[in-house]
Structure formats: C-alpha cells, structure tokens
PDB file of C-alpha atoms and ligand atoms in Angstrom:
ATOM      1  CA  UNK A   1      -3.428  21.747   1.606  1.00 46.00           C
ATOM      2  CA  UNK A   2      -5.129  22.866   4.731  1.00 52.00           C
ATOM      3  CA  UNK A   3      -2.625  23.260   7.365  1.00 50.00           C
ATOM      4  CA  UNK A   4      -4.677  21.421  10.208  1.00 47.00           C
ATOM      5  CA  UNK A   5      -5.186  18.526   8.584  1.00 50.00           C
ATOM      6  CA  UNK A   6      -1.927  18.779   6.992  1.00 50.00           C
ATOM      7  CA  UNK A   7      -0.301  18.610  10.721  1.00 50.00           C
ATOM      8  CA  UNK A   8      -2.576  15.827  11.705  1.00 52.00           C
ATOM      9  CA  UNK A   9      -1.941  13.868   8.671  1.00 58.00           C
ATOM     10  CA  UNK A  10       2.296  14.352   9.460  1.00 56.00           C
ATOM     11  CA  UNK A  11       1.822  13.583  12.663  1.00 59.00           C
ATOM     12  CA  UNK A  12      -0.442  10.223  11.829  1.00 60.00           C
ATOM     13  CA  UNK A  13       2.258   9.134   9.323  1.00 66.00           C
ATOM     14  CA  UNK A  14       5.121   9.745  11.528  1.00 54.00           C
ATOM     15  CA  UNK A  15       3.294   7.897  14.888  1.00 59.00           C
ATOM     16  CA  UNK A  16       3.358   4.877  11.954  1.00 62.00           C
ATOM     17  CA  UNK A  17       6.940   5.310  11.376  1.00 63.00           C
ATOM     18  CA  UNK A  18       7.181   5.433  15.061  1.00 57.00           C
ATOM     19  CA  UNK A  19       5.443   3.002  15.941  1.00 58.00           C
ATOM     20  CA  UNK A  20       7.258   0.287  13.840  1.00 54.00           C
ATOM     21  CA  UNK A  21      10.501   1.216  15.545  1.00 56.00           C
ATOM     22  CA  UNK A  22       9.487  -1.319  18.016  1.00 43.00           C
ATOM     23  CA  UNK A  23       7.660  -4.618  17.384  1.00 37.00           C
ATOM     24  CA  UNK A  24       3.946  -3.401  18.922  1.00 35.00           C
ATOM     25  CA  UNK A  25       1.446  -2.538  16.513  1.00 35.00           C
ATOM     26  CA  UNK A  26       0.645   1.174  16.292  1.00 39.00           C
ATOM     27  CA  UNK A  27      -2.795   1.486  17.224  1.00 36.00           C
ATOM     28  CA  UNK A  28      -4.357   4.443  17.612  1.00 36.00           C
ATOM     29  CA  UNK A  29      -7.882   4.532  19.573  1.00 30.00           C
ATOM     30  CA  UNK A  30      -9.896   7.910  20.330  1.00 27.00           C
ATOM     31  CA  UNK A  31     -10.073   9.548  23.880  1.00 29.00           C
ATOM     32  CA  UNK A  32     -12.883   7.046  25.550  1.00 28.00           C
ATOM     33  CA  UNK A  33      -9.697   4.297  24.230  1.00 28.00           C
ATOM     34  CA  UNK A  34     -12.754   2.534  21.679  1.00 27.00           C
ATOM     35  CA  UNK A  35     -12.650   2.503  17.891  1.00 26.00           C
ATOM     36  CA  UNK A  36     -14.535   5.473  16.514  1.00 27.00           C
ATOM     37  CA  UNK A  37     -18.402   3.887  15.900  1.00 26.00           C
ATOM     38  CA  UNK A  38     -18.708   6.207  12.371  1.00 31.00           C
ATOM     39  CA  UNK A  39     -16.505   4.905   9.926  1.00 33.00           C
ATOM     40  CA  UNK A  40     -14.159   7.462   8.389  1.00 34.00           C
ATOM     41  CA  UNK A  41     -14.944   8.929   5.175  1.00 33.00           C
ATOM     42  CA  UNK A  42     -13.573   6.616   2.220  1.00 35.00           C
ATOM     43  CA  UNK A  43     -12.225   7.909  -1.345  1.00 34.00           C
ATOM     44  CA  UNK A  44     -15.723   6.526  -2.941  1.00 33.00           C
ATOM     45  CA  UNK A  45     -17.657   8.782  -0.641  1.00 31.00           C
ATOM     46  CA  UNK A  46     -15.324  11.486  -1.772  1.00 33.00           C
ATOM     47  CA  UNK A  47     -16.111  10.828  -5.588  1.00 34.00           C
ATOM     48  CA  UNK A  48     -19.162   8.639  -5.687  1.00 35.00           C
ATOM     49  CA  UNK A  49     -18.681   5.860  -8.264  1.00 40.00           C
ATOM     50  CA  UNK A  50     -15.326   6.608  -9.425  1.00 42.00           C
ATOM     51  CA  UNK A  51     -12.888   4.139 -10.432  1.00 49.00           C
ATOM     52  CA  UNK A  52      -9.811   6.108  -9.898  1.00 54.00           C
ATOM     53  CA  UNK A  53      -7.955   5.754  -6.339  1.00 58.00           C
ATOM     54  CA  UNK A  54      -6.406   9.206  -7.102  1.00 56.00           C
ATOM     55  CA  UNK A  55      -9.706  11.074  -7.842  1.00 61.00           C
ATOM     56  CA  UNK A  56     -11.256  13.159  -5.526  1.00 67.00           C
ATOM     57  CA  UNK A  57     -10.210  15.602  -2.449  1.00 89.00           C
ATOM     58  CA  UNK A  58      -6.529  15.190  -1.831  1.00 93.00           C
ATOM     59  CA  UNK A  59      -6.803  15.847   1.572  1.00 93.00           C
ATOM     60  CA  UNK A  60      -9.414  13.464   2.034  1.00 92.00           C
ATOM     61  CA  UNK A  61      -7.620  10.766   0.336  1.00 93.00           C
ATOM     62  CA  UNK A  62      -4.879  11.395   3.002  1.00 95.00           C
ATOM     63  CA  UNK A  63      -7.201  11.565   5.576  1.00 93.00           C
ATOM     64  CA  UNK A  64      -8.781   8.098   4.249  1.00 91.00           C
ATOM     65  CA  UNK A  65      -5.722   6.067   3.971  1.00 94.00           C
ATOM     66  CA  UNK A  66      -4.500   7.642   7.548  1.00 95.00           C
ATOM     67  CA  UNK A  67      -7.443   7.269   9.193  1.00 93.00           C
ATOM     68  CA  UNK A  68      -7.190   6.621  13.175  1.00 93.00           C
ATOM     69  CA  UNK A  69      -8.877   3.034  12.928  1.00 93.00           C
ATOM     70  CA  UNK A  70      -7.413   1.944  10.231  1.00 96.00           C
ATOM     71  CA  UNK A  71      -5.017   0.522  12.088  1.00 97.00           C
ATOM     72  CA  UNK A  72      -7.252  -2.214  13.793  1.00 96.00           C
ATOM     73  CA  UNK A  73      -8.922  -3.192  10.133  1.00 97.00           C
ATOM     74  CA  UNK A  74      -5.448  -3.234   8.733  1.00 98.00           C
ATOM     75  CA  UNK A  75      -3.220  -4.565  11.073  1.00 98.00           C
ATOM     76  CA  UNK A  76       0.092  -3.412   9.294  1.00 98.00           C
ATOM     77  CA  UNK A  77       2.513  -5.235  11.880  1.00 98.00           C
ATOM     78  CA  UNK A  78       1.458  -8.913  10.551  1.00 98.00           C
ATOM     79  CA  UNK A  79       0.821  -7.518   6.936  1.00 98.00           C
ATOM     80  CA  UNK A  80       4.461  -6.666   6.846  1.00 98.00           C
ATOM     81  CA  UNK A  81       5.515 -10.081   8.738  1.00 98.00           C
ATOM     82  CA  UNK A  82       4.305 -11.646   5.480  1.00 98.00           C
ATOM     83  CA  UNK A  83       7.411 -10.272   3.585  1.00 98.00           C
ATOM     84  CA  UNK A  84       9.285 -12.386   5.749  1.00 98.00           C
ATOM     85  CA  UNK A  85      12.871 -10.935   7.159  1.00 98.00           C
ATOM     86  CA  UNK A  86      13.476  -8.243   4.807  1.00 98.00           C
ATOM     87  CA  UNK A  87      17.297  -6.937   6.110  1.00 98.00           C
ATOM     88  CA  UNK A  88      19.294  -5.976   3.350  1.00 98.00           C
ATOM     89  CA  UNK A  89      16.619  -6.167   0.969  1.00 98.00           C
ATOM     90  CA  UNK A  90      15.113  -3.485  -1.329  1.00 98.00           C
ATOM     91  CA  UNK A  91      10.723  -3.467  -0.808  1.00 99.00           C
ATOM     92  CA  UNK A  92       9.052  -1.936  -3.800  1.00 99.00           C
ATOM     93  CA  UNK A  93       5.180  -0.268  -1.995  1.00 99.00           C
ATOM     94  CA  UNK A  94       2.998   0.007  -5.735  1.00 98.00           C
ATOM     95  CA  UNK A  95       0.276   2.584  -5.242  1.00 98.00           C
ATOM     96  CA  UNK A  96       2.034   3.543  -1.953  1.00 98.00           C
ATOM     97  CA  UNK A  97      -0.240   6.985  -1.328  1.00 97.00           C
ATOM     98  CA  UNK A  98       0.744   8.610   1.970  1.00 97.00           C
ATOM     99  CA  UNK A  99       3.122   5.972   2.396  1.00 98.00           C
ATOM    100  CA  UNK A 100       0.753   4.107   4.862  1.00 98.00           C
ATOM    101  CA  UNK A 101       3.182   0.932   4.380  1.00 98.00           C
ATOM    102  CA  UNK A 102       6.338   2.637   2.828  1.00 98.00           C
ATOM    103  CA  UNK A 103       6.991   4.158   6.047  1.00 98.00           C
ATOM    104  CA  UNK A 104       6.128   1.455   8.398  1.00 98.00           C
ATOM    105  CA  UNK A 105       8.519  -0.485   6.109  1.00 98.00           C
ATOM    106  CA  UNK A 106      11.604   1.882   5.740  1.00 98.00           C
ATOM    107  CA  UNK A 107      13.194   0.762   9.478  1.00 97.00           C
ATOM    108  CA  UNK A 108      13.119  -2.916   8.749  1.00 97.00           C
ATOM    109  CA  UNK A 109      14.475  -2.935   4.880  1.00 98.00           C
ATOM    110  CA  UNK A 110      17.761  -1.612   3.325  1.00 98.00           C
ATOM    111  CA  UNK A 111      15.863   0.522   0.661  1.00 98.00           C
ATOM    112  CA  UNK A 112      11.947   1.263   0.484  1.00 98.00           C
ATOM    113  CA  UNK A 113      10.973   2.505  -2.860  1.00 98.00           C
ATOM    114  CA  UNK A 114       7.206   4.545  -3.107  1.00 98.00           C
ATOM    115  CA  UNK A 115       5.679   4.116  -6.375  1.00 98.00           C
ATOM    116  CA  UNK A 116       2.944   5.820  -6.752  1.00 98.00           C
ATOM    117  CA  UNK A 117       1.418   7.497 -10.372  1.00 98.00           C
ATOM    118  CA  UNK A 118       0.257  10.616  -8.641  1.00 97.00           C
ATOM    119  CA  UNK A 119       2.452  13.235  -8.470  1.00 97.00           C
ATOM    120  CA  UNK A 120       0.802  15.050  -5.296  1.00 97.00           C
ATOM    121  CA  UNK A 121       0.861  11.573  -3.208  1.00 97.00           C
ATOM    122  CA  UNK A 122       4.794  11.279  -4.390  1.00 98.00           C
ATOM    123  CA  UNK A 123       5.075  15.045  -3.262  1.00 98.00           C
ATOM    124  CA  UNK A 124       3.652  14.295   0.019  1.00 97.00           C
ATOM    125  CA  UNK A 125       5.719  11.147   0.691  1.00 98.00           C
ATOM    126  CA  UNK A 126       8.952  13.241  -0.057  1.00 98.00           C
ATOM    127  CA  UNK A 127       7.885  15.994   2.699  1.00 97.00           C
ATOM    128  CA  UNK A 128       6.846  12.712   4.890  1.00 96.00           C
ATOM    129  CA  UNK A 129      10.469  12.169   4.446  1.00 95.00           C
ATOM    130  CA  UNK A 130      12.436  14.874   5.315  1.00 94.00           C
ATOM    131  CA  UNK A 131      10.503  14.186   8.800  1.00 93.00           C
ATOM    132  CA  UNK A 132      12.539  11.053   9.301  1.00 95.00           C
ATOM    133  CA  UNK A 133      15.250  10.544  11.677  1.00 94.00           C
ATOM    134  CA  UNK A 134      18.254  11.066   9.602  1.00 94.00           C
ATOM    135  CA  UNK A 135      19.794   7.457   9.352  1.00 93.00           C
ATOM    136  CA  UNK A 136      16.602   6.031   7.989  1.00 96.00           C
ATOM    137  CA  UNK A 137      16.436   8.859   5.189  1.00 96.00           C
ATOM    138  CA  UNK A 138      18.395   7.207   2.944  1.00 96.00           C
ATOM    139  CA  UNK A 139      16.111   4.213   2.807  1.00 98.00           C
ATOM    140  CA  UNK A 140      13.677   5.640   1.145  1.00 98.00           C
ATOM    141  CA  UNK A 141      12.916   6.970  -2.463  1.00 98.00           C
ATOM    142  CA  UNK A 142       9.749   8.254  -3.635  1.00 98.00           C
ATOM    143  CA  UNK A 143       9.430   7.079  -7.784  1.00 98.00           C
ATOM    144  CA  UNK A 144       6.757   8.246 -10.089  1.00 98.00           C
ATOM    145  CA  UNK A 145       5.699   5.518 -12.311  1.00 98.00           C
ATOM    146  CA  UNK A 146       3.502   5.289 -15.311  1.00 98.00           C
ATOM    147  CA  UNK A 147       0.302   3.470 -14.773  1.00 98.00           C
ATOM    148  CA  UNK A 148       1.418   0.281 -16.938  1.00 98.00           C
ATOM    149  CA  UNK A 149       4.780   0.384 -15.269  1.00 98.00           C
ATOM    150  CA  UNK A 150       5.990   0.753 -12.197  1.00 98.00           C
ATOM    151  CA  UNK A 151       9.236   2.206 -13.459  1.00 98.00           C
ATOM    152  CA  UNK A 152      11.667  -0.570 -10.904  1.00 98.00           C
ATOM    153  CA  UNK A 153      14.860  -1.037 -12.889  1.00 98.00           C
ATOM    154  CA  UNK A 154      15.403  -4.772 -14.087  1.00 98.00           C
ATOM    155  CA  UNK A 155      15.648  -7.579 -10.638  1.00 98.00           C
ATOM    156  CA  UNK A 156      15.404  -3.994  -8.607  1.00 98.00           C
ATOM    157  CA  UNK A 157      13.073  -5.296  -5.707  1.00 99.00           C
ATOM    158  CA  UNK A 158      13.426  -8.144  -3.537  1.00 98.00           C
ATOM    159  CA  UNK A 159       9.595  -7.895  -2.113  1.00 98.00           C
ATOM    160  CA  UNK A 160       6.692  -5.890  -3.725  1.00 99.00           C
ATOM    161  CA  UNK A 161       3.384  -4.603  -1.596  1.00 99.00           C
ATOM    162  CA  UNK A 162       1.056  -3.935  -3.177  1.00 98.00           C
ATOM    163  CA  UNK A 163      -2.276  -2.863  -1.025  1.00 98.00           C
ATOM    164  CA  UNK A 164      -5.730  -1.551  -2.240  1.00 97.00           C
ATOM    165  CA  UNK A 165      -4.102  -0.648  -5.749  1.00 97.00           C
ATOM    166  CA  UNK A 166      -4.722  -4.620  -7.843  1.00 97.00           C
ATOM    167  CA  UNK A 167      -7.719  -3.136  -9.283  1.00 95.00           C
ATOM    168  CA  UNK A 168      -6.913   0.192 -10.176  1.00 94.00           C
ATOM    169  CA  UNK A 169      -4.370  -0.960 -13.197  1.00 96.00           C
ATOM    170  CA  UNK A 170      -5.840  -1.617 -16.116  1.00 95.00           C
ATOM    171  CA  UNK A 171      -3.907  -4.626 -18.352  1.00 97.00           C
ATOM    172  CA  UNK A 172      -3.277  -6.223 -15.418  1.00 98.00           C
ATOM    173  CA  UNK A 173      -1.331  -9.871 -16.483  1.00 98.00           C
ATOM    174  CA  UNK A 174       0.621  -7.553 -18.878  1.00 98.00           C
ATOM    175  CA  UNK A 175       1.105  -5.142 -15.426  1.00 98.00           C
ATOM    176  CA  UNK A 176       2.442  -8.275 -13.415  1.00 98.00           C
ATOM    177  CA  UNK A 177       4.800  -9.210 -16.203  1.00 98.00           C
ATOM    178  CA  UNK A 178       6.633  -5.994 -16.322  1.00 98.00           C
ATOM    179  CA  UNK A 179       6.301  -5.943 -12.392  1.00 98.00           C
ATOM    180  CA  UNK A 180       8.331  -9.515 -12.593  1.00 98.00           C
ATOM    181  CA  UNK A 181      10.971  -7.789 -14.661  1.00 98.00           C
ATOM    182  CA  UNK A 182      11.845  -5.363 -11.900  1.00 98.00           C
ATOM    183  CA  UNK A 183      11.539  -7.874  -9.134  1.00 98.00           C
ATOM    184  CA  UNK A 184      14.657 -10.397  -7.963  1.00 98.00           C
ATOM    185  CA  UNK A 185      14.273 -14.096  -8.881  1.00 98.00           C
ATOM    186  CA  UNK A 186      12.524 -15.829  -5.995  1.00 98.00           C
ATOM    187  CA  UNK A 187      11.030 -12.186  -4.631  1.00 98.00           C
ATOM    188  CA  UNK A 188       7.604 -11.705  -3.212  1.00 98.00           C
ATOM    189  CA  UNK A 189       4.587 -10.100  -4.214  1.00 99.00           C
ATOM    190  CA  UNK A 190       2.104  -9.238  -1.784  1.00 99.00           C
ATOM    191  CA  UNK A 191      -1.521  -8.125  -3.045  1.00 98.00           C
ATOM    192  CA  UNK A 192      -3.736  -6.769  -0.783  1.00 98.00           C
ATOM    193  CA  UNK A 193      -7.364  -5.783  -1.817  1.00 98.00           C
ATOM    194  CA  UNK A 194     -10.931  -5.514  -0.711  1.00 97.00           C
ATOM    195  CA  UNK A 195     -13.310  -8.396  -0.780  1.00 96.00           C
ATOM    196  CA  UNK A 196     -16.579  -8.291  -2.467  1.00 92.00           C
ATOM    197  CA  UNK A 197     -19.261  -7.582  -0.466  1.00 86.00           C
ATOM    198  CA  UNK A 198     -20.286  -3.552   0.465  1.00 78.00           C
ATOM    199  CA  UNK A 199     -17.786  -2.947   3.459  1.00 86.00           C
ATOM    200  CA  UNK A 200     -17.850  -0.115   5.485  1.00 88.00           C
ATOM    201  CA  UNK A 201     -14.326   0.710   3.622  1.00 89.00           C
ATOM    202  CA  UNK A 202     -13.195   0.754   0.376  1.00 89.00           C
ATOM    203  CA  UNK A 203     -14.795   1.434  -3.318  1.00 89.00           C
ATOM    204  CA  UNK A 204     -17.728  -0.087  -4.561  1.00 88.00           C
ATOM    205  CA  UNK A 205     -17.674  -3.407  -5.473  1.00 89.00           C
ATOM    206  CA  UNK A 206     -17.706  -2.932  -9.436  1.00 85.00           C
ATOM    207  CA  UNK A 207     -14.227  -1.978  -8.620  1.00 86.00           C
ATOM    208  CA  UNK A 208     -13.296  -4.900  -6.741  1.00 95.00           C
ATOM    209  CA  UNK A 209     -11.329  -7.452  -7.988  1.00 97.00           C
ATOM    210  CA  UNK A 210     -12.456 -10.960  -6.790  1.00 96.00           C
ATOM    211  CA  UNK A 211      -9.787 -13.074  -5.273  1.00 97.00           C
ATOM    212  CA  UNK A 212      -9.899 -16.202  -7.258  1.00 97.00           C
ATOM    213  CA  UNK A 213      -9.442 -13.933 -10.481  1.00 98.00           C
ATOM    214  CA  UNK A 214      -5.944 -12.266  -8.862  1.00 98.00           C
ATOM    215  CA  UNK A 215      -4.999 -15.759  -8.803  1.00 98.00           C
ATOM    216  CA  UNK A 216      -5.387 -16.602 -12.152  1.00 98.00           C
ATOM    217  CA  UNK A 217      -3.450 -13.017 -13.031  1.00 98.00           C
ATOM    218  CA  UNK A 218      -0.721 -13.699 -11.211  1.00 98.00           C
ATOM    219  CA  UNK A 219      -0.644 -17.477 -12.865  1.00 98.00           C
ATOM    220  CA  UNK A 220      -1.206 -15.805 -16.289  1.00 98.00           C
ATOM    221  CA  UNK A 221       1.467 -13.306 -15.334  1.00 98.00           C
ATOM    222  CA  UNK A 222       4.435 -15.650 -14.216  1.00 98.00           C
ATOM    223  CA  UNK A 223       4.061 -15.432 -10.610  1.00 98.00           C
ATOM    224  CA  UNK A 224       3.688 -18.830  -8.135  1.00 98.00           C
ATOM    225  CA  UNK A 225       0.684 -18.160  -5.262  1.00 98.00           C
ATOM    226  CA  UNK A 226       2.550 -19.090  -2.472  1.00 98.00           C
ATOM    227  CA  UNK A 227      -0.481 -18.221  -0.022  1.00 97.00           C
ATOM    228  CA  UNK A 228      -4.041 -16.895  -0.002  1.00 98.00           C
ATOM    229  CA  UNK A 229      -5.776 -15.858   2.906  1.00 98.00           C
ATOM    230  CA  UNK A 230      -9.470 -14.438   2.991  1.00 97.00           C
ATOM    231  CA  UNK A 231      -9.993 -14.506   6.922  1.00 97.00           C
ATOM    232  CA  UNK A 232      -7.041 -12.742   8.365  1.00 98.00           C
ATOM    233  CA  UNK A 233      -8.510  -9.160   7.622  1.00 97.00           C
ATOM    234  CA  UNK A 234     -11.721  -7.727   8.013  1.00 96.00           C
ATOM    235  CA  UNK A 235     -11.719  -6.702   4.748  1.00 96.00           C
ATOM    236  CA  UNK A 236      -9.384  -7.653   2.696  1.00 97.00           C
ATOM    237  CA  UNK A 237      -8.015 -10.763   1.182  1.00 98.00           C
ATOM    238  CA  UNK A 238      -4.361 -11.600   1.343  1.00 98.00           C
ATOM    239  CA  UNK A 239      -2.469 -12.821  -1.973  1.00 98.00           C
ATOM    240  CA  UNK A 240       1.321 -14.174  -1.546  1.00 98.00           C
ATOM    241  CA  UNK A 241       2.695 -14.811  -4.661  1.00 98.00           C
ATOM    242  CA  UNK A 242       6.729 -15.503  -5.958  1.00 98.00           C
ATOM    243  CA  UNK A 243       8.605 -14.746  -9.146  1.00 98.00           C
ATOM    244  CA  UNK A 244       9.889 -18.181  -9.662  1.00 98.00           C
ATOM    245  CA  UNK A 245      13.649 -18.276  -9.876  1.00 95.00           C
ATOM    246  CA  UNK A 246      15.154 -19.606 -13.318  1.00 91.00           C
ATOM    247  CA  UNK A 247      15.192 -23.600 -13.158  1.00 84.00           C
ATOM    248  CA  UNK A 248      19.129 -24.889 -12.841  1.00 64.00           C
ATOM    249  CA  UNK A 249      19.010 -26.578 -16.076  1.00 56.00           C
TER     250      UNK A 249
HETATM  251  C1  SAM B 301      -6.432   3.330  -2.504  1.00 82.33           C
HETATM  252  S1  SAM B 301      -4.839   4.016  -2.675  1.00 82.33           S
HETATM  253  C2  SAM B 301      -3.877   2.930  -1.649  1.00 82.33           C
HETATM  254  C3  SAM B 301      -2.696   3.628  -1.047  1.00 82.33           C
HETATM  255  C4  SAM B 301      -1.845   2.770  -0.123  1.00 82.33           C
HETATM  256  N1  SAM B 301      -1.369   1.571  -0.768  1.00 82.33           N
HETATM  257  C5  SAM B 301      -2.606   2.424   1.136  1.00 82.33           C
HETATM  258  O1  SAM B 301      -2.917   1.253   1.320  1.00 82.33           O
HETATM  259  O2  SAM B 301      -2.872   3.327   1.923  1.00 82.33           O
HETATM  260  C6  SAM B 301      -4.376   3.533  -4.294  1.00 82.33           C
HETATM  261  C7  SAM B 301      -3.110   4.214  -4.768  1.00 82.33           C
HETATM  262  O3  SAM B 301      -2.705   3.611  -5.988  1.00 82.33           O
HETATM  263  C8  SAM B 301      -2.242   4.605  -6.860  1.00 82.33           C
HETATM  264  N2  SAM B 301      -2.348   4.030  -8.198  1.00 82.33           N
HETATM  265  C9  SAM B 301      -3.440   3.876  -8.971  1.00 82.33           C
HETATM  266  N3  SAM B 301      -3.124   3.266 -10.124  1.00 82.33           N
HETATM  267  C10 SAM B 301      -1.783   3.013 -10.070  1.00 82.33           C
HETATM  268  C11 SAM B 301      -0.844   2.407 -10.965  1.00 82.33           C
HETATM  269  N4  SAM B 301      -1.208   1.927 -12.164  1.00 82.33           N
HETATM  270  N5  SAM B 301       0.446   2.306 -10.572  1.00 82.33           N
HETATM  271  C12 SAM B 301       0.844   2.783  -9.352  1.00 82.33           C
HETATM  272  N6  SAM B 301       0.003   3.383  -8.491  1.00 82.33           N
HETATM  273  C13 SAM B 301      -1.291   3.489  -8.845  1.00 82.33           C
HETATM  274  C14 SAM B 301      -3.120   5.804  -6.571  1.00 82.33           C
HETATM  275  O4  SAM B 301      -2.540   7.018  -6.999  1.00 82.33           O
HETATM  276  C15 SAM B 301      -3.254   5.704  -5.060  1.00 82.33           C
HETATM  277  O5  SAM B 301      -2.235   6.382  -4.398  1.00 82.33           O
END
C-alpha cells in the first residue's frame, strides 16, 4: 500500500478512535473549516458497476470509507447511540472494512469483534490495532468470516452493526438466521444502508436494497423491527431490529 495514503488513512482511523474517547462527534472539515464541495471518490467509481464492496483499489476503498466528510453524512456518534448503553457487552461490526465503526465502538463496549470476508480489510484492522492505547487492545478482535456466515460463536454478540454491507450478502433471510444464532436473546441488530435514489455516495442503485424489503428479511429471518428511520441520514436509512428472547412458557 502506498505509504502516504497509508499514513493518512492511520491517522484518519485513529482521530475516529480518538475522537470517541469523548462524547463530541469527530468531525473533520478541510482548511477553509467547510465540507469539501467534490465528493470523495466512492468504491463504484473505483469499479464501475460492480456489485462487490471488496472489488476494486484497496487503497481507495480505504480512502472511501475514511473519507474526511464522511463524518457529517454519517454522523457515527448518534449511529452508535442507537445500540443503546453497550458496557459490558460484546458488539459484533459485519462488513466492518477499515473499522470505520469497530473502532469508534471499541472504548464504549467490553469486546468489539470486526467481521469482515476480506482478508486485506481484516489485515488492516489488525495493524489499526496495534495503534491503540494499550488498555483498549484487548477489546478488539479482527474475525474473518465466510460470506454466508459471519463466523460469531452461538449467543456471542449482544449488538450487531451492520453498515453499507445488507446488500452485499447474497441469501440474505438464511444470512439473518445464522446471524440470530450468534447473537444474545433480546440483542440488537442495526442495518444501515443506502437509499434508492443516485446519491453522491454509495453504489448504484441496482445494488441497493430498498428499505421496506430489509424489513420483510429481518421478519422472514426471526428478527422484531424495533425502529426504522429514513430521515435521520442523508443517505441512508436506519433499520433497528431485535432477536426476540425465548417466550417464558
Ligand atoms: C461498503 S464496505 C462497508 C465497510 C464499513 N461497514 C463502513 O461502513 O465503512 C462493505 C464491507 O462489507 C464486506 N462484506 C461484503 N460481503 C460480506 C459478507 N457476506 N460478510 C461480511 N462482510 C462482507 C466487504 O469486504 C466490505 O469490507
């Protein structure tokens, strides 16, 4: 990987780290203190067309999913405050990539786990790690998984994020069910995705998955929605869903 970028990518993963030490959102603006007017380059202008979030320019990818203004679009401080207090618990990030949310996650949980199918993004978040002040190293594991399973072992996470990843996996009600099997009774799933409609971010829409059909997934999968929101983000649509706990009787 090209050492610039390399350093500028560390550093942008480790302000979010930083950042999330305290309760202020880590926003990042350019030197005039505006949001850059060209958007950055996505993975879709990387590899025109192509379904796979792992295709393409590594480097670019990194540079795409640590992008300075993503931080305004993204707003990872409330997306987090959805998981609700998450001290002691264990916070599965599917399809983490550069660890965007892993990291931002791994001072407020007992154990963040990066799943990720691509060995080079896994790679990456294990070098992101060694970067961490020592006490929060343990937190964190980086997990290769297998693109129909995320490879948690059985009631393994208490919360699961999963963010611009839902429509990548193929199968996807089968997906959630395994998913269920290494998540806690009464643990959350968070889905994050792009709405339909050409955005300045994000792949084409063919590759979208419309939000009324993640509902009726993550129905067909087991899961209660506990929450939708389509206005929050810019972009995206929000999807809180539970693994129902087993009824008393
Ligand atoms: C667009 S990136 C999103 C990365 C990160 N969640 C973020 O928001 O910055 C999608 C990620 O999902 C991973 N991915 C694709 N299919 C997957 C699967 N079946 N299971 C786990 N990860 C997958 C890709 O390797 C890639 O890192």
């Amino acid at each position: 990987m090209n050492r610039v970028l390399l350093f500028f990518t560390f550093s942008a993963v480790c302000a979010g780290f930083w950042a999330c030490q305290g309760d202020t959102p880590p926003v990042s603006t350019d030197s005039q203190g505006m949001t850059r007017e060209t958007p950055s380059p996505t993975y879709t202008d990387v590899e025109p067309r192509q379904p796979r979030a792992s295709a393409g320019n590594f480097e670019n990818l990194i540079a795409d999913f640590e992008s300075n203004d993503r931080v305004i679009w993204q707003k990872p401080g409330m997306v987090i405050s959805l998981l609700g207090d998450l001290e002691g618990k264990t916070v599965a990030d599917i399809g983490a990539g550069s660890g965007y949310f892993t990291f931002r996650l791994v001072p407020r949980a007992k154990k963040v786990i990066g799943v990720d199918i691509d060995p080079r993004f896994i790679n990456f978040m294990d070098s992101v790690k060694v970067r961490l002040p020592e006490q929060f190293r343990d937190r964190f594991e980086s997990r290769l998984a297998k693109p129909d399973d995320p490879m948690l072992k059985p009631n393994e996470a208490d919360a699961v994020i999963m963010v611009n990843t839902y429509g990548y996996i193929e199968n996807r009600v089968k997906y959630l069910q395994t998913l269920s099997n290494g998540m806690s009774p009464g643990g959350v799933l968070l889905i994050i995705d792009f709405k339909k409609n050409s955005l300045p971010v994000g792949p084409d829409d063919e590759f979208k998955v419309a939000l009324s059909q993640v509902e009726r997934e993550l129905k067909a999968g087991g899961f209660e929605i506990s929450k939708t929101d389509n206005e929050a983000l810019d972009y995206q649509y929000i999807v809180l869903a539970v693994k129902p706990k087993p009824s008393s009787q």
